Amino acid sequence: MTARQAYAPFIRLENVAINRGNRRVLSGMMLDANAGDLIWVRGANGCGKSTLLRTIAGLLDITSGRAEVEGRVALSDENLALEPNMTVGHALKFWADLDGGTPADCDSALSEMDLLSLCDVPVRYLSTGQKKRAGLARVLSSNAAIWLLDEPYNGLDSASSAHLDRAILRHLAAGGLTLLAAHQSPSINITQSLLLDSSGQMA
Amino acid sequence: MRHFLTLVRREIRLALTGGGIWLPVIFYLAVATLFPFVTGPDKMLLARTGGGILWIAALLSTILPIERLILPDRQSGMLDQLAIRGWSEEVVATVKIVGQLVAFAMPLLLASIIASALIGLPETKVLTLLTGLAIAMPALSGLSVTISALTAGLNGASALGGLLLVPLAVPILIFGAGTLSDTPGNAMQLLAATSIVIAVLSPFAAGAALRAGRS
């Protein structure tokens, strides 16, 4: 699977701060990530890892600072965004269609996440780990240059984690960029580690 | 445009599988069936009041799908994924309104033919009722999507949705019922004007509500 992009993706954050309501959840955020980078965002629960990923995805407005994101983004978080009554294959093809992908992209993503045998199973019948893999397959089939993975290893067994690691490596080799928010260190080489303290500042 | 239609088809599919089509129709027909039991078999009375009752039933039917229009998509992350792909909230709201027009309005219009027969509406008024309802449906669909976006995730969203929708739909109801009176005047034109205004404003109001709900 290759990241389709006319030019190299990058993410630049300069002193970014984000408020949610009256509460400052992130401040002083600096990041310079380029094609081929794997960034590990880490920190305690509630330190703002997911907020950072959602901000980079364009879902949250920044309060101050400057953020530049070049390249199409795909996000995998706790929300599956796959219709429970559809089969895994059809649910993925729905998104691939919107992303301008092909059924072959879906099959490739399903294969990478070892889900081909569950292609005709409705999403609602999947186990927690299988649902997680289906959500990751949605990211893989998107052909987006930037992957934002929020706790991608949660609920995955060691074999599935290895499948994901291989997919990330292929994505990086193809010129993609990955931000991965997780408590445990990925087993593949990371380019940068972004540690957030409990007040949402870079430690 | 192809992707827009893909999303509209999804709305129709969800309405089919989630009861969004049948529940309002069943409710609507139930009102039409029960109303003569209350008034008695006075054909003159039924003919005079039946049209207004069908308008009220149509308005109340609009409340039924409110809870399933936005909330499931917000909870599943569907709205976030569309936003990431650059779909503006206003376009997403338009998709939902068009989906409502097909999945809610069209079945209700067909059911109106049966309901009119059940209530014994004179033939001359059946066509007027259908025309009026057809004109009002873009507004009712727009209002239901807007209120669904406003109340998604709130406790008692259904009840709150009803409380919000009824006063907003009062002009539609007044002009709609007015088209059936013996002296309709400009009721049909006023109904059309009101429907156009509400239908045009709804995507923007619903879009703003969707955006506010995300942040």
Short mmCIF file of C-alpha atoms in Angstrom, two decimals:
data_model
loop_
_atom_site.label_atom_id
_atom_site.label_comp_id
_atom_site.label_asym_id
_atom_site.label_seq_id
_atom_site.Cartn_x
_atom_site.Cartn_y
_atom_site.Cartn_z
CA MET A 1 0.00 0.00 0.00
CA THR A 2 1.41 3.35 -0.94
CA ALA A 3 0.55 6.80 0.30
CA ARG A 4 -0.85 8.80 -2.58
CA GLN A 5 0.49 12.30 -2.45
CA ALA A 6 1.79 14.83 -4.89
CA TYR A 7 4.30 16.12 -2.38
CA ALA A 8 5.73 15.03 0.92
CA PRO A 9 3.45 15.29 3.94
CA PHE A 10 4.48 17.26 6.98
CA ILE A 11 3.11 18.53 10.27
CA ARG A 12 4.39 21.72 11.88
CA LEU A 13 3.15 22.89 15.25
CA GLU A 14 4.50 26.10 16.72
CA ASN A 15 3.57 26.90 20.29
CA VAL A 16 0.09 25.50 19.82
CA ALA A 17 -2.37 25.84 22.69
CA ILE A 18 -5.85 24.44 22.86
CA ASN A 19 -8.66 25.27 25.23
CA ARG A 20 -11.72 23.13 25.72
CA GLY A 21 -14.35 25.25 27.36
CA ASN A 22 -12.48 27.34 29.88
CA ARG A 23 -9.83 24.71 30.48
CA ARG A 24 -6.45 24.75 28.76
CA VAL A 25 -5.77 21.17 27.74
CA LEU A 26 -2.64 21.67 25.60
CA SER A 27 -0.05 24.41 25.56
CA GLY A 28 3.37 25.12 24.10
CA MET A 29 3.04 22.29 21.62
CA MET A 30 5.95 22.12 19.16
CA LEU A 31 6.31 19.50 16.45
CA ASP A 32 8.17 19.19 13.19
CA ALA A 33 7.31 15.90 11.51
CA ASN A 34 8.08 14.94 7.94
CA ALA A 35 7.57 12.10 5.50
CA GLY A 36 8.86 8.81 6.87
CA ASP A 37 8.61 9.90 10.50
CA LEU A 38 6.95 7.87 13.21
CA ILE A 39 6.07 10.08 16.14
CA TRP A 40 5.16 8.49 19.46
CA VAL A 41 2.89 10.75 21.53
CA ARG A 42 2.91 9.61 25.13
CA GLY A 43 1.77 10.75 28.51
CA ALA A 44 -0.62 9.93 31.32
CA ASN A 45 -4.36 9.54 30.90
CA GLY A 46 -6.03 12.86 30.17
CA CYS A 47 -2.81 14.69 29.28
CA GLY A 48 -4.15 15.65 25.85
CA LYS A 49 -2.83 12.97 23.48
CA SER A 50 -6.18 12.45 21.78
CA THR A 51 -6.82 16.20 21.71
CA LEU A 52 -3.51 16.68 19.92
CA LEU A 53 -4.39 14.06 17.31
CA ARG A 54 -7.89 15.49 16.81
CA THR A 55 -6.40 18.95 16.41
CA ILE A 56 -3.98 17.77 13.75
CA ALA A 57 -6.93 16.03 12.05
CA GLY A 58 -8.64 19.43 11.88
CA LEU A 59 -11.47 18.47 14.20
CA LEU A 60 -10.61 21.00 16.90
CA ASP A 61 -9.69 24.65 16.55
CA ILE A 62 -6.43 25.81 18.06
CA THR A 63 -6.65 28.61 20.59
CA SER A 64 -3.23 30.11 19.87
CA GLY A 65 -0.06 29.27 18.01
CA ARG A 66 0.33 28.01 14.48
CA ALA A 67 -0.41 24.62 12.96
CA GLU A 68 0.36 23.47 9.43
CA VAL A 69 -0.63 20.08 8.15
CA GLU A 70 0.24 19.10 4.59
CA GLY A 71 -1.22 15.86 3.30
CA ARG A 72 -4.44 13.94 3.63
CA VAL A 73 -5.12 12.69 7.14
CA ALA A 74 -6.67 9.45 8.40
CA LEU A 75 -7.64 9.02 12.03
CA SER A 76 -8.24 5.87 14.04
CA ASP A 77 -9.55 6.44 17.55
CA GLU A 78 -12.01 4.83 19.93
CA ASN A 79 -14.85 5.54 17.49
CA LEU A 80 -14.98 2.85 14.87
CA ALA A 81 -17.00 4.79 12.27
CA LEU A 82 -18.05 1.53 10.67
CA GLU A 83 -21.73 0.72 10.43
CA PRO A 84 -22.59 -2.16 12.76
CA ASN A 85 -25.13 -3.74 10.40
CA MET A 86 -22.85 -3.78 7.38
CA THR A 87 -20.32 -6.48 6.67
CA VAL A 88 -16.71 -5.57 7.32
CA GLY A 89 -16.01 -5.57 3.59
CA HIS A 90 -18.94 -3.30 2.70
CA ALA A 91 -18.27 -0.95 5.60
CA LEU A 92 -14.68 -0.51 4.45
CA LYS A 93 -15.67 -0.13 0.82
CA PHE A 94 -18.03 2.68 1.82
CA TRP A 95 -15.10 4.71 3.14
CA ALA A 96 -12.75 3.66 0.36
CA ASP A 97 -15.33 4.89 -2.13
CA LEU A 98 -15.45 8.30 -0.42
CA ASP A 99 -11.64 8.36 -0.36
CA GLY A 100 -11.43 7.61 -4.05
CA GLY A 101 -10.01 4.17 -3.33
CA THR A 102 -10.78 0.89 -5.01
CA PRO A 103 -12.09 -2.47 -3.77
CA ALA A 104 -8.51 -3.70 -4.18
CA ASP A 105 -7.38 -1.12 -1.59
CA CYS A 106 -9.94 -2.57 0.84
CA ASP A 107 -8.88 -6.13 0.18
CA SER A 108 -5.27 -5.16 0.66
CA ALA A 109 -6.06 -3.42 3.96
CA LEU A 110 -8.14 -6.36 5.14
CA SER A 111 -5.32 -8.68 4.25
CA GLU A 112 -2.77 -6.53 6.08
CA MET A 113 -4.89 -6.59 9.23
CA ASP A 114 -5.63 -10.31 8.79
CA LEU A 115 -9.37 -9.69 8.37
CA LEU A 116 -10.03 -11.25 4.98
CA SER A 117 -11.75 -14.25 6.55
CA LEU A 118 -14.15 -11.87 8.35
CA CYS A 119 -14.94 -9.82 5.25
CA ASP A 120 -18.55 -11.02 5.08
CA VAL A 121 -19.25 -10.80 8.80
CA PRO A 122 -21.37 -7.88 10.04
CA VAL A 123 -19.31 -5.43 12.05
CA ARG A 124 -21.55 -5.84 15.10
CA TYR A 125 -20.49 -9.49 15.44
CA LEU A 126 -16.78 -8.69 15.67
CA SER A 127 -14.89 -8.96 18.94
CA THR A 128 -13.27 -5.89 20.48
CA GLY A 129 -9.89 -6.69 18.97
CA GLN A 130 -11.39 -7.48 15.59
CA LYS A 131 -13.28 -4.18 15.63
CA LYS A 132 -10.04 -2.40 16.42
CA ARG A 133 -8.37 -4.11 13.46
CA ALA A 134 -11.31 -3.16 11.22
CA GLY A 135 -10.94 0.47 12.30
CA LEU A 136 -7.24 0.31 11.49
CA ALA A 137 -8.02 -1.30 8.13
CA ARG A 138 -10.17 1.76 7.40
CA VAL A 139 -7.08 3.91 7.90
CA LEU A 140 -4.94 1.60 5.78
CA SER A 141 -7.43 1.64 2.90
CA SER A 142 -7.74 5.43 2.95
CA ASN A 143 -4.44 5.96 1.13
CA ALA A 144 -3.95 9.01 3.36
CA ALA A 145 -0.41 10.31 3.73
CA ILE A 146 -0.73 11.02 7.46
CA TRP A 147 -1.97 8.36 9.85
CA LEU A 148 -3.13 9.46 13.28
CA LEU A 149 -3.48 6.38 15.46
CA ASP A 150 -4.95 6.83 18.92
CA GLU A 151 -4.11 3.88 21.17
CA PRO A 152 -3.90 1.53 18.18
CA TYR A 153 -2.52 -1.41 20.19
CA ASN A 154 -5.38 -1.46 22.71
CA GLY A 155 -7.26 -4.72 22.39
CA LEU A 156 -4.83 -6.21 19.88
CA ASP A 157 -3.08 -9.51 20.49
CA SER A 158 0.63 -9.83 19.73
CA ALA A 159 0.04 -11.18 16.21
CA SER A 160 -2.30 -8.31 15.36
CA SER A 161 0.15 -5.80 16.83
CA ALA A 162 2.82 -7.24 14.57
CA HIS A 163 0.48 -6.89 11.57
CA LEU A 164 -0.05 -3.24 12.49
CA ASP A 165 3.68 -2.65 12.94
CA ARG A 166 4.36 -4.06 9.47
CA ALA A 167 1.63 -1.86 7.98
CA ILE A 168 3.11 1.22 9.65
CA LEU A 169 6.58 0.38 8.38
CA ARG A 170 5.27 -0.04 4.83
CA HIS A 171 3.44 3.28 5.13
CA LEU A 172 6.57 5.07 6.33
CA ALA A 173 8.67 3.47 3.61
CA ALA A 174 6.16 4.72 1.04
CA GLY A 175 6.66 8.29 2.23
CA GLY A 176 3.87 8.39 4.78
CA LEU A 177 3.90 9.95 8.21
CA THR A 178 2.43 8.43 11.38
CA LEU A 179 1.56 9.89 14.75
CA LEU A 180 0.84 7.25 17.29
CA ALA A 181 -0.59 8.01 20.73
CA ALA A 182 -0.02 5.09 23.05
CA HIS A 183 0.97 4.26 26.59
CA GLN A 184 3.40 1.53 25.67
CA SER A 185 6.29 2.05 23.31
CA PRO A 186 5.81 0.70 19.79
CA SER A 187 8.08 -2.20 18.99
CA ILE A 188 9.27 -0.48 15.81
CA ASN A 189 11.78 2.35 15.66
CA ILE A 190 10.30 5.73 16.38
CA THR A 191 11.65 8.98 14.99
CA GLN A 192 10.53 11.28 17.79
CA SER A 193 8.86 10.90 21.11
CA LEU A 194 6.50 13.60 22.28
CA LEU A 195 5.98 13.40 26.03
CA LEU A 196 3.07 15.36 27.47
CA ASP A 197 2.83 16.06 31.18
CA SER A 198 -0.40 15.98 33.12
CA SER A 199 -1.08 19.67 32.40
CA GLY A 200 -0.86 19.14 28.64
CA GLN A 201 2.56 20.70 28.20
CA MET A 202 5.54 19.14 26.47
CA ALA A 203 7.75 17.60 29.10
CA MET B 1 -21.92 14.66 -6.63
CA ARG B 2 -21.43 10.88 -6.71
CA HIS B 3 -20.18 10.92 -3.14
CA PHE B 4 -23.10 13.12 -2.10
CA LEU B 5 -25.48 10.53 -3.52
CA THR B 6 -23.52 7.76 -1.79
CA LEU B 7 -24.18 9.48 1.53
CA VAL B 8 -27.85 10.09 0.69
CA ARG B 9 -28.24 6.39 -0.17
CA ARG B 10 -26.70 5.58 3.20
CA GLU B 11 -29.28 7.77 4.94
CA ILE B 12 -32.10 5.96 3.14
CA ARG B 13 -30.60 2.58 4.00
CA LEU B 14 -30.30 3.55 7.67
CA ALA B 15 -33.89 4.78 7.69
CA LEU B 16 -35.04 1.49 6.18
CA THR B 17 -33.16 -0.66 8.66
CA GLY B 18 -33.66 1.56 11.70
CA GLY B 19 -37.41 2.07 11.46
CA GLY B 20 -37.06 5.66 10.28
CA ILE B 21 -39.40 5.02 7.38
CA TRP B 22 -42.07 2.79 8.86
CA LEU B 23 -42.56 4.24 12.34
CA PRO B 24 -43.73 7.69 11.17
CA VAL B 25 -45.98 6.10 8.54
CA ILE B 26 -47.52 3.71 11.08
CA PHE B 27 -48.04 6.56 13.53
CA TYR B 28 -49.61 8.70 10.81
CA LEU B 29 -51.98 5.95 9.71
CA ALA B 30 -52.81 5.09 13.32
CA VAL B 31 -53.99 8.66 13.90
CA ALA B 32 -56.07 8.53 10.73
CA THR B 33 -57.56 5.22 11.81
CA LEU B 34 -58.32 6.26 15.39
CA PHE B 35 -59.67 9.74 14.68
CA PRO B 36 -63.08 8.56 13.37
CA PHE B 37 -63.55 6.49 16.53
CA VAL B 38 -63.36 9.70 18.55
CA THR B 39 -65.57 11.88 16.39
CA GLY B 40 -68.08 9.24 15.41
CA PRO B 41 -69.25 8.39 11.88
CA ASP B 42 -70.33 11.93 11.04
CA LYS B 43 -69.01 12.23 7.49
CA MET B 44 -69.51 15.97 7.35
CA LEU B 45 -67.51 16.48 10.54
CA LEU B 46 -64.75 14.14 9.37
CA ALA B 47 -64.54 15.91 6.03
CA ARG B 48 -64.31 19.28 7.75
CA THR B 49 -61.77 18.40 10.43
CA GLY B 50 -59.94 15.41 8.97
CA GLY B 51 -57.50 17.43 6.87
CA GLY B 52 -56.35 19.43 9.87
CA ILE B 53 -55.86 16.27 11.90
CA LEU B 54 -53.72 14.80 9.13
CA TRP B 55 -51.59 17.95 9.14
CA ILE B 56 -51.10 17.64 12.91
CA ALA B 57 -50.30 13.93 12.52
CA ALA B 58 -47.74 14.72 9.80
CA LEU B 59 -46.09 17.30 12.01
CA LEU B 60 -45.94 14.96 14.99
CA SER B 61 -44.60 12.17 12.77
CA THR B 62 -41.65 14.44 12.06
CA ILE B 63 -40.61 14.16 15.71
CA LEU B 64 -40.26 10.38 15.63
CA PRO B 65 -36.99 10.07 13.66
CA ILE B 66 -35.28 13.00 15.41
CA GLU B 67 -33.27 10.90 17.85
CA ARG B 68 -31.75 8.66 15.19
CA LEU B 69 -30.79 11.31 12.62
CA ILE B 70 -27.59 12.70 14.13
CA LEU B 71 -26.77 11.02 17.44
CA PRO B 72 -25.73 7.60 16.10
CA ASP B 73 -23.39 9.23 13.59
CA ARG B 74 -21.87 11.44 16.25
CA GLN B 75 -21.35 8.52 18.63
CA SER B 76 -19.88 6.23 15.98
CA GLY B 77 -17.37 8.83 14.79
CA MET B 78 -19.00 9.03 11.35
CA LEU B 79 -19.35 12.82 11.55
CA ASP B 80 -15.69 13.18 12.57
CA GLN B 81 -14.55 11.03 9.67
CA LEU B 82 -16.59 13.10 7.21
CA ALA B 83 -15.15 16.32 8.67
CA ILE B 84 -11.61 14.94 8.33
CA ARG B 85 -12.34 14.28 4.66
CA GLY B 86 -13.33 17.89 4.17
CA TRP B 87 -17.11 17.53 4.20
CA SER B 88 -18.49 20.73 5.68
CA GLU B 89 -21.14 20.39 8.34
CA GLU B 90 -23.58 22.28 6.13
CA VAL B 91 -23.18 19.74 3.33
CA VAL B 92 -23.56 16.87 5.79
CA ALA B 93 -26.76 18.52 7.06
CA THR B 94 -27.98 18.85 3.47
CA VAL B 95 -27.32 15.15 2.92
CA LYS B 96 -29.41 14.36 5.96
CA ILE B 97 -32.24 16.67 4.83
CA VAL B 98 -32.31 15.12 1.35
CA GLY B 99 -32.24 11.68 2.96
CA GLN B 100 -35.19 12.69 5.13
CA LEU B 101 -37.07 13.96 2.09
CA VAL B 102 -36.77 10.58 0.43
CA ALA B 103 -37.02 8.31 3.45
CA PHE B 104 -39.61 10.23 5.48
CA ALA B 105 -41.50 12.61 3.22
CA MET B 106 -42.20 10.36 0.27
CA PRO B 107 -43.59 7.43 2.29
CA LEU B 108 -45.69 9.88 4.31
CA LEU B 109 -47.13 11.39 1.15
CA LEU B 110 -48.07 7.93 -0.09
CA ALA B 111 -49.57 7.14 3.30
CA SER B 112 -51.61 10.33 3.04
CA ILE B 113 -53.63 8.81 0.22
CA ILE B 114 -54.63 5.92 2.48
CA ALA B 115 -55.11 8.24 5.48
CA SER B 116 -57.38 10.49 3.43
CA ALA B 117 -59.53 7.51 2.51
CA LEU B 118 -59.63 6.32 6.13
CA ILE B 119 -60.83 9.70 7.30
CA GLY B 120 -63.18 10.17 4.40
CA LEU B 121 -61.66 13.35 3.06
CA PRO B 122 -63.50 14.61 -0.05
CA GLU B 123 -61.65 13.90 -3.29
CA THR B 124 -61.28 17.59 -4.02
CA LYS B 125 -59.38 18.08 -0.78
CA VAL B 126 -57.16 15.03 -1.12
CA LEU B 127 -55.16 16.60 -3.91
CA THR B 128 -54.91 19.87 -1.97
CA LEU B 129 -53.70 17.98 1.11
CA LEU B 130 -51.09 16.08 -0.90
CA THR B 131 -49.88 19.25 -2.61
CA GLY B 132 -49.66 21.10 0.69
CA LEU B 133 -47.81 18.28 2.41
CA ALA B 134 -45.42 17.94 -0.54
CA ILE B 135 -44.66 21.66 -0.32
CA ALA B 136 -44.19 21.49 3.45
CA MET B 137 -41.94 18.44 3.50
CA PRO B 138 -38.63 20.23 2.76
CA ALA B 139 -39.32 22.49 5.75
CA LEU B 140 -40.33 19.62 8.03
CA SER B 141 -37.27 17.61 6.97
CA GLY B 142 -35.02 20.61 7.51
CA LEU B 143 -36.49 21.28 10.94
CA SER B 144 -36.16 17.66 12.05
CA VAL B 145 -32.48 17.53 11.03
CA THR B 146 -31.75 20.89 12.65
CA ILE B 147 -33.41 19.93 15.91
CA SER B 148 -31.73 16.54 15.82
CA ALA B 149 -28.37 18.28 15.51
CA LEU B 150 -29.23 20.66 18.35
CA THR B 151 -30.37 17.97 20.76
CA ALA B 152 -27.98 15.11 19.88
CA GLY B 153 -26.48 13.75 23.06
CA LEU B 154 -28.76 15.64 25.42
CA ASN B 155 -30.83 13.80 28.00
CA GLY B 156 -34.40 13.42 26.82
CA ALA B 157 -33.51 14.48 23.30
CA SER B 158 -36.75 13.11 21.87
CA ALA B 159 -39.00 15.04 24.23
CA LEU B 160 -36.89 18.15 23.91
CA GLY B 161 -36.92 17.76 20.13
CA GLY B 162 -40.70 17.69 20.16
CA LEU B 163 -40.87 20.77 22.33
CA LEU B 164 -38.56 22.62 19.95
CA LEU B 165 -40.09 21.41 16.73
CA VAL B 166 -43.75 22.12 17.43
CA PRO B 167 -43.45 25.90 17.87
CA LEU B 168 -41.08 26.19 14.91
CA ALA B 169 -43.49 24.26 12.71
CA VAL B 170 -46.55 26.27 13.72
CA PRO B 171 -46.41 28.54 10.62
CA ILE B 172 -46.28 25.43 8.42
CA LEU B 173 -49.25 24.00 10.27
CA ILE B 174 -51.30 27.21 10.06
CA PHE B 175 -50.70 27.74 6.34
CA GLY B 176 -50.98 24.02 5.61
CA ALA B 177 -54.32 23.67 7.34
CA GLY B 178 -55.34 26.96 5.74
CA THR B 179 -55.03 25.43 2.28
CA LEU B 180 -57.86 23.04 3.18
CA SER B 181 -60.28 25.67 4.39
CA ASP B 182 -63.21 26.82 2.29
CA THR B 183 -61.52 30.21 1.86
CA PRO B 184 -57.87 29.27 1.38
CA GLY B 185 -56.80 32.71 0.13
CA ASN B 186 -53.04 32.74 -0.38
CA ALA B 187 -52.39 29.91 2.07
CA MET B 188 -50.63 27.73 -0.51
CA GLN B 189 -48.29 30.55 -1.56
CA LEU B 190 -47.55 31.42 2.06
CA LEU B 191 -46.93 27.75 2.80
CA ALA B 192 -44.51 27.54 -0.12
CA ALA B 193 -42.70 30.70 0.95
CA THR B 194 -42.37 29.50 4.54
CA SER B 195 -41.16 26.10 3.43
CA ILE B 196 -38.54 27.59 1.13
CA VAL B 197 -37.21 29.89 3.84
CA ILE B 198 -36.97 27.09 6.42
CA ALA B 199 -35.50 24.62 3.92
CA VAL B 200 -32.83 27.10 2.82
CA LEU B 201 -31.87 28.10 6.36
CA SER B 202 -31.91 24.59 7.84
CA PRO B 203 -28.57 23.33 6.46
CA PHE B 204 -26.80 26.36 7.94
CA ALA B 205 -28.51 26.07 11.32
CA ALA B 206 -27.99 22.32 11.46
CA GLY B 207 -24.39 22.71 10.26
CA ALA B 208 -23.63 25.21 13.02
CA ALA B 209 -25.17 22.85 15.57
CA LEU B 210 -23.09 19.94 14.27
CA ARG B 211 -19.91 22.03 14.53
CA ALA B 212 -20.74 23.19 18.03
CA GLY B 213 -21.46 19.61 19.08
CA ARG B 214 -18.04 18.44 17.88
CA SER B 215 -15.99 20.94 19.78
#
